[in-house]
Amino acid sequence: MVKEKVVRVGDRVEVVYEPKRWKILVGKRKEALKIMETLSKFGLNPIVHGSVARGDVKETSDIDVVVPYVIPSYKVELALEAIGYKPFKRIIVQATPQHALKAYIILDEFETKVVSFPLIRLSRREYEFYRFGGMLEYEDLKRNIMKRVPGVDKRLMLIKPTERGHVEEPIIGKEVEVASLLGVPIDVVEERVRVLTRRDKHGRTGVFIKYELKPGETFEEALDSLLKSNPYVRRIFYERM
């Protein structure tokens, strides 16, 4: 994966999409909608976030579908099986001891199609992170497959959709304005700026926990093992109950 550098200063620029880019967007959205539809049929309320929600996709862009609340993992796996998906990999990730543990079901060998859900309750900031990056609910996408929303990418560039593509500009120094536009608290914007600028300067420091499930192991069984073996996992689990 190519690292995207944080843009600290720059002008507001319009990006006009060529027909090929619109075609890529439609293709990725149809795939996202297919995944979200089966999850919805199993009583879940998924969202899609990131570039697929904003519209500024590339061929390598991920399709990130999320059920943003705690659910029995079998519902997600049964829903995916119903449309022919067999997980390529299943992992649990905890970014830091202060973050929720999340389940990731990776659907392809290139890890570009991912369904995730928290194993413990998300904090307000963790949920608002999805809105910060741009998110669409299933019903929004179902009603209009070309609906796009503003959001901030990994370069800390605000992406605002237009009829011809999008306009983009750096958010550093404009945090209050961006928070208002995206409908998120200012502390969410400030935290993402801190995290991504630090990562840009020092590189990724890894994650606190990354556990790949064994064949036949459920997410709940894996979480139970982590609870027994890791005091930090126990602490965040009981704090979020």
mmCIF file of C-alpha atoms in Angstrom:
data_model
loop_
_atom_site.group_PDB
_atom_site.id
_atom_site.type_symbol
_atom_site.label_atom_id
_atom_site.label_comp_id
_atom_site.label_asym_id
_atom_site.label_seq_id
_atom_site.Cartn_x
_atom_site.Cartn_y
_atom_site.Cartn_z
ATOM 1 C CA MET A 1 0.000 0.000 0.000
ATOM 2 C CA VAL A 2 1.348 3.416 -0.994
ATOM 3 C CA LYS A 3 1.624 5.787 1.954
ATOM 4 C CA GLU A 4 -0.386 8.970 1.518
ATOM 5 C CA LYS A 5 1.424 12.018 2.856
ATOM 6 C CA VAL A 6 -0.437 14.545 4.972
ATOM 7 C CA VAL A 7 -0.974 17.826 3.125
ATOM 8 C CA ARG A 8 -0.364 20.663 5.574
ATOM 9 C CA VAL A 9 -0.813 23.684 3.303
ATOM 10 C CA GLY A 10 -2.304 24.158 -0.122
ATOM 11 C CA ASP A 11 -4.997 25.764 -2.205
ATOM 12 C CA ARG A 12 -8.542 24.650 -2.795
ATOM 13 C CA VAL A 13 -8.461 22.529 -5.952
ATOM 14 C CA GLU A 14 -11.201 21.095 -8.135
ATOM 15 C CA VAL A 15 -10.714 17.528 -9.345
ATOM 16 C CA VAL A 16 -12.739 16.588 -12.428
ATOM 17 C CA TYR A 17 -13.442 12.880 -12.832
ATOM 18 C CA GLU A 18 -12.935 11.124 -16.134
ATOM 19 C CA PRO A 19 -15.558 8.562 -17.253
ATOM 20 C CA LYS A 20 -13.313 5.721 -16.048
ATOM 21 C CA ARG A 21 -13.357 7.066 -12.492
ATOM 22 C CA TRP A 22 -17.148 7.329 -12.452
ATOM 23 C CA LYS A 23 -17.288 3.733 -13.682
ATOM 24 C CA ILE A 24 -14.981 2.577 -10.866
ATOM 25 C CA LEU A 25 -17.179 4.390 -8.346
ATOM 26 C CA VAL A 26 -20.352 2.742 -9.626
ATOM 27 C CA GLY A 27 -18.698 -0.684 -9.554
ATOM 28 C CA LYS A 28 -17.482 -0.323 -5.983
ATOM 29 C CA ARG A 29 -20.814 1.037 -4.840
ATOM 30 C CA LYS A 30 -22.725 -1.832 -6.408
ATOM 31 C CA GLU A 31 -20.489 -4.260 -4.531
ATOM 32 C CA ALA A 32 -20.914 -2.297 -1.286
ATOM 33 C CA LEU A 33 -24.684 -2.226 -1.804
ATOM 34 C CA LYS A 34 -24.749 -5.989 -2.367
ATOM 35 C CA ILE A 35 -22.947 -6.559 0.942
ATOM 36 C CA MET A 36 -25.063 -4.015 2.808
ATOM 37 C CA GLU A 37 -28.283 -5.452 1.398
ATOM 38 C CA THR A 38 -27.589 -8.948 2.711
ATOM 39 C CA LEU A 39 -26.629 -7.538 6.121
ATOM 40 C CA SER A 40 -29.868 -5.555 6.148
ATOM 41 C CA LYS A 41 -31.879 -8.693 5.370
ATOM 42 C CA PHE A 42 -30.391 -10.224 8.516
ATOM 43 C CA GLY A 43 -31.667 -7.302 10.583
ATOM 44 C CA LEU A 44 -28.452 -5.263 10.678
ATOM 45 C CA ASN A 45 -27.893 -1.563 9.913
ATOM 46 C CA PRO A 46 -24.604 -1.218 8.018
ATOM 47 C CA ILE A 47 -22.750 1.836 6.793
ATOM 48 C CA VAL A 48 -20.057 2.281 4.163
ATOM 49 C CA HIS A 49 -17.316 4.778 4.896
ATOM 50 C CA GLY A 50 -14.251 6.336 3.350
ATOM 51 C CA SER A 51 -13.651 7.008 -0.334
ATOM 52 C CA VAL A 52 -16.605 4.886 -1.475
ATOM 53 C CA ALA A 53 -18.905 7.182 0.533
ATOM 54 C CA ARG A 54 -17.131 10.382 -0.559
ATOM 55 C CA GLY A 55 -16.777 9.296 -4.179
ATOM 56 C CA ASP A 56 -13.041 9.939 -4.663
ATOM 57 C CA VAL A 57 -12.238 6.314 -5.436
ATOM 58 C CA LYS A 58 -9.353 4.698 -7.285
ATOM 59 C CA GLU A 59 -9.102 1.146 -8.587
ATOM 60 C CA THR A 60 -7.237 0.220 -5.391
ATOM 61 C CA SER A 61 -9.747 1.832 -3.011
ATOM 62 C CA ASP A 62 -11.127 -0.399 -0.273
ATOM 63 C CA ILE A 63 -14.794 -1.176 0.197
ATOM 64 C CA ASP A 64 -15.234 -0.742 3.956
ATOM 65 C CA VAL A 65 -18.633 -1.820 5.250
ATOM 66 C CA VAL A 66 -19.264 -1.478 8.977
ATOM 67 C CA VAL A 67 -21.979 -2.508 11.387
ATOM 68 C CA PRO A 68 -21.176 0.122 14.042
ATOM 69 C CA TYR A 69 -22.529 -1.664 17.100
ATOM 70 C CA VAL A 70 -22.034 -4.958 18.926
ATOM 71 C CA ILE A 71 -23.805 -7.902 17.307
ATOM 72 C CA PRO A 72 -23.547 -11.712 17.321
ATOM 73 C CA SER A 73 -20.850 -12.498 14.774
ATOM 74 C CA TYR A 74 -22.780 -15.435 13.318
ATOM 75 C CA LYS A 75 -25.332 -13.018 11.850
ATOM 76 C CA VAL A 76 -22.659 -11.273 9.799
ATOM 77 C CA GLU A 77 -21.064 -14.519 8.660
ATOM 78 C CA LEU A 78 -24.409 -16.064 7.687
ATOM 79 C CA ALA A 79 -25.363 -12.914 5.778
ATOM 80 C CA LEU A 80 -22.113 -13.023 3.809
ATOM 81 C CA GLU A 81 -22.457 -16.747 3.128
ATOM 82 C CA ALA A 82 -25.923 -16.059 1.709
ATOM 83 C CA ILE A 83 -24.365 -14.103 -1.181
ATOM 84 C CA GLY A 84 -21.512 -16.523 -1.731
ATOM 85 C CA TYR A 85 -18.756 -14.914 0.316
ATOM 86 C CA LYS A 86 -16.342 -17.144 2.175
ATOM 87 C CA PRO A 87 -14.013 -15.157 4.461
ATOM 88 C CA PHE A 88 -10.434 -14.986 3.245
ATOM 89 C CA LYS A 89 -9.276 -13.978 6.714
ATOM 90 C CA ARG A 90 -10.877 -13.094 10.059
ATOM 91 C CA ILE A 91 -9.017 -10.924 12.536
ATOM 92 C CA ILE A 92 -9.508 -8.964 15.740
ATOM 93 C CA VAL A 93 -7.762 -5.606 15.977
ATOM 94 C CA GLN A 94 -7.353 -3.220 18.879
ATOM 95 C CA ALA A 95 -5.483 -0.075 17.861
ATOM 96 C CA THR A 96 -4.478 0.931 21.405
ATOM 97 C CA PRO A 97 -5.494 -0.218 24.913
ATOM 98 C CA GLN A 98 -7.991 2.687 24.963
ATOM 99 C CA HIS A 99 -9.782 1.651 21.766
ATOM 100 C CA ALA A 100 -12.570 -0.853 21.200
ATOM 101 C CA LEU A 101 -11.665 -4.264 19.836
ATOM 102 C CA LYS A 102 -13.076 -4.716 16.349
ATOM 103 C CA ALA A 103 -13.786 -7.779 14.253
ATOM 104 C CA TYR A 104 -12.706 -7.694 10.610
ATOM 105 C CA ILE A 105 -13.926 -10.157 8.014
ATOM 106 C CA ILE A 106 -11.706 -9.823 4.954
ATOM 107 C CA LEU A 107 -13.408 -11.063 1.827
ATOM 108 C CA ASP A 108 -10.609 -11.157 -0.744
ATOM 109 C CA GLU A 109 -6.903 -11.872 -0.963
ATOM 110 C CA PHE A 110 -6.095 -8.235 -1.734
ATOM 111 C CA GLU A 111 -7.954 -7.128 1.421
ATOM 112 C CA THR A 112 -9.977 -4.539 -0.494
ATOM 113 C CA LYS A 113 -13.394 -5.799 0.643
ATOM 114 C CA VAL A 114 -13.848 -5.734 4.397
ATOM 115 C CA VAL A 115 -16.793 -6.007 6.759
ATOM 116 C CA SER A 116 -16.140 -4.959 10.345
ATOM 117 C CA PHE A 117 -18.019 -4.551 13.607
ATOM 118 C CA PRO A 118 -17.020 -3.760 17.195
ATOM 119 C CA LEU A 119 -16.776 -6.513 19.777
ATOM 120 C CA ILE A 120 -17.286 -3.983 22.558
ATOM 121 C CA ARG A 121 -19.263 -0.750 22.483
ATOM 122 C CA LEU A 122 -17.712 2.065 20.458
ATOM 123 C CA SER A 123 -16.985 5.354 22.164
ATOM 124 C CA ARG A 124 -18.569 8.524 20.786
ATOM 125 C CA ARG A 125 -15.279 9.504 19.155
ATOM 126 C CA GLU A 126 -14.841 6.096 17.576
ATOM 127 C CA TYR A 127 -18.277 6.296 15.991
ATOM 128 C CA GLU A 128 -17.810 9.889 14.835
ATOM 129 C CA PHE A 129 -14.569 8.837 13.129
ATOM 130 C CA TYR A 130 -16.687 7.205 10.436
ATOM 131 C CA ARG A 131 -18.590 10.436 9.843
ATOM 132 C CA PHE A 132 -15.295 12.363 9.775
ATOM 133 C CA GLY A 133 -14.068 10.197 6.896
ATOM 134 C CA GLY A 134 -17.431 10.258 5.134
ATOM 135 C CA MET A 135 -20.160 7.675 5.641
ATOM 136 C CA LEU A 136 -23.389 6.543 4.026
ATOM 137 C CA GLU A 137 -26.102 4.372 5.504
ATOM 138 C CA TYR A 138 -27.642 1.510 3.554
ATOM 139 C CA GLU A 139 -30.926 3.310 2.885
ATOM 140 C CA ASP A 140 -29.071 6.365 1.539
ATOM 141 C CA LEU A 141 -27.146 4.272 -0.962
ATOM 142 C CA LYS A 142 -30.186 2.183 -1.852
ATOM 143 C CA ARG A 143 -32.208 5.293 -2.712
ATOM 144 C CA ASN A 144 -29.440 6.884 -4.762
ATOM 145 C CA ILE A 145 -26.369 4.888 -5.748
ATOM 146 C CA MET A 146 -24.615 8.122 -6.793
ATOM 147 C CA LYS A 147 -25.211 10.011 -3.529
ATOM 148 C CA ARG A 148 -21.882 11.283 -2.176
ATOM 149 C CA VAL A 149 -20.978 12.955 1.093
ATOM 150 C CA PRO A 150 -18.106 15.164 2.259
ATOM 151 C CA GLY A 151 -15.350 13.713 4.405
ATOM 152 C CA VAL A 152 -11.640 13.885 5.144
ATOM 153 C CA ASP A 153 -9.113 11.492 3.611
ATOM 154 C CA LYS A 154 -5.814 10.171 5.021
ATOM 155 C CA ARG A 155 -3.946 13.170 3.627
ATOM 156 C CA LEU A 156 -6.120 15.363 5.878
ATOM 157 C CA MET A 157 -7.748 16.799 2.780
ATOM 158 C CA LEU A 158 -11.417 17.739 2.925
ATOM 159 C CA ILE A 159 -13.239 16.148 -0.008
ATOM 160 C CA LYS A 160 -16.447 17.932 -1.052
ATOM 161 C CA PRO A 161 -18.364 16.287 -3.913
ATOM 162 C CA THR A 162 -19.363 18.359 -6.944
ATOM 163 C CA GLU A 163 -21.260 17.542 -10.123
ATOM 164 C CA ARG A 164 -17.987 17.118 -12.036
ATOM 165 C CA GLY A 165 -16.006 15.360 -9.290
ATOM 166 C CA HIS A 166 -14.896 17.035 -6.081
ATOM 167 C CA VAL A 167 -13.050 19.972 -4.582
ATOM 168 C CA GLU A 168 -10.338 19.329 -2.016
ATOM 169 C CA GLU A 169 -8.385 21.434 0.448
ATOM 170 C CA PRO A 170 -6.203 20.862 3.530
ATOM 171 C CA ILE A 171 -8.050 20.970 6.850
ATOM 172 C CA ILE A 172 -5.139 22.005 9.083
ATOM 173 C CA GLY A 173 -5.987 25.440 10.451
ATOM 174 C CA LYS A 174 -9.648 25.004 9.466
ATOM 175 C CA GLU A 175 -10.662 22.444 12.080
ATOM 176 C CA VAL A 176 -13.681 24.381 13.396
ATOM 177 C CA GLU A 177 -15.070 24.927 9.902
ATOM 178 C CA VAL A 178 -14.571 21.266 8.999
ATOM 179 C CA ALA A 179 -16.226 20.041 12.207
ATOM 180 C CA SER A 180 -19.270 22.186 11.440
ATOM 181 C CA LEU A 181 -19.480 20.991 7.838
ATOM 182 C CA LEU A 182 -19.210 17.306 8.750
ATOM 183 C CA GLY A 183 -21.438 17.534 11.812
ATOM 184 C CA VAL A 184 -18.827 16.117 14.185
ATOM 185 C CA PRO A 185 -17.440 17.531 17.451
ATOM 186 C CA ILE A 186 -14.291 19.625 17.134
ATOM 187 C CA ASP A 187 -12.355 17.208 19.366
ATOM 188 C CA VAL A 188 -12.853 14.450 16.782
ATOM 189 C CA VAL A 189 -11.250 16.600 14.079
ATOM 190 C CA GLU A 190 -8.410 17.680 16.375
ATOM 191 C CA GLU A 191 -7.688 14.086 17.383
ATOM 192 C CA ARG A 192 -7.520 12.880 13.778
ATOM 193 C CA VAL A 193 -5.182 15.749 12.905
ATOM 194 C CA ARG A 194 -2.898 14.791 15.819
ATOM 195 C CA VAL A 195 -2.916 11.090 14.964
ATOM 196 C CA LEU A 196 -2.349 11.454 11.231
ATOM 197 C CA THR A 197 0.306 14.178 11.462
ATOM 198 C CA ARG A 198 2.200 12.112 14.052
ATOM 199 C CA ARG A 199 1.927 9.033 11.837
ATOM 200 C CA ASP A 200 3.113 11.085 8.866
ATOM 201 C CA LYS A 201 6.178 12.209 10.809
ATOM 202 C CA HIS A 202 7.124 9.023 12.644
ATOM 203 C CA GLY A 203 5.432 6.293 10.611
ATOM 204 C CA ARG A 204 2.956 3.703 11.822
ATOM 205 C CA THR A 205 3.710 2.282 15.238
ATOM 206 C CA GLY A 206 1.602 -0.845 14.783
ATOM 207 C CA VAL A 207 -1.503 -1.870 16.680
ATOM 208 C CA PHE A 208 -1.863 -3.102 20.242
ATOM 209 C CA ILE A 209 -3.616 -6.350 19.294
ATOM 210 C CA LYS A 210 -3.928 -8.120 15.960
ATOM 211 C CA TYR A 211 -5.218 -11.653 16.323
ATOM 212 C CA GLU A 212 -6.113 -13.921 13.406
ATOM 213 C CA LEU A 213 -8.870 -16.394 14.161
ATOM 214 C CA LYS A 214 -8.293 -20.099 13.721
ATOM 215 C CA PRO A 215 -10.556 -22.124 11.398
ATOM 216 C CA GLY A 216 -13.800 -22.848 13.224
ATOM 217 C CA GLU A 217 -13.095 -20.324 15.980
ATOM 218 C CA THR A 218 -15.784 -17.697 16.538
ATOM 219 C CA PHE A 219 -15.126 -14.043 17.280
ATOM 220 C CA GLU A 220 -16.799 -14.480 20.659
ATOM 221 C CA GLU A 221 -14.498 -17.390 21.544
ATOM 222 C CA ALA A 222 -11.458 -15.390 20.471
ATOM 223 C CA LEU A 223 -12.591 -12.392 22.517
ATOM 224 C CA ASP A 224 -13.107 -14.628 25.550
ATOM 225 C CA SER A 225 -9.528 -15.905 25.208
ATOM 226 C CA LEU A 226 -8.200 -12.349 24.987
ATOM 227 C CA LEU A 227 -10.234 -11.344 28.039
ATOM 228 C CA LYS A 228 -8.670 -14.166 30.036
ATOM 229 C CA SER A 229 -5.113 -13.476 28.917
ATOM 230 C CA ASN A 230 -4.910 -9.679 28.630
ATOM 231 C CA PRO A 231 -5.720 -7.315 31.539
ATOM 232 C CA TYR A 232 -5.961 -4.303 29.204
ATOM 233 C CA VAL A 233 -8.655 -6.038 27.193
ATOM 234 C CA ARG A 234 -10.535 -6.874 30.393
ATOM 235 C CA ARG A 235 -10.362 -3.268 31.547
ATOM 236 C CA ILE A 236 -11.740 -1.714 28.349
ATOM 237 C CA PHE A 237 -14.371 -4.464 28.104
ATOM 238 C CA TYR A 238 -15.790 -3.743 31.552
ATOM 239 C CA GLU A 239 -15.467 0.031 31.127
ATOM 240 C CA ARG A 240 -17.663 -0.127 28.021
ATOM 241 C CA MET A 241 -20.338 -2.456 29.433
#
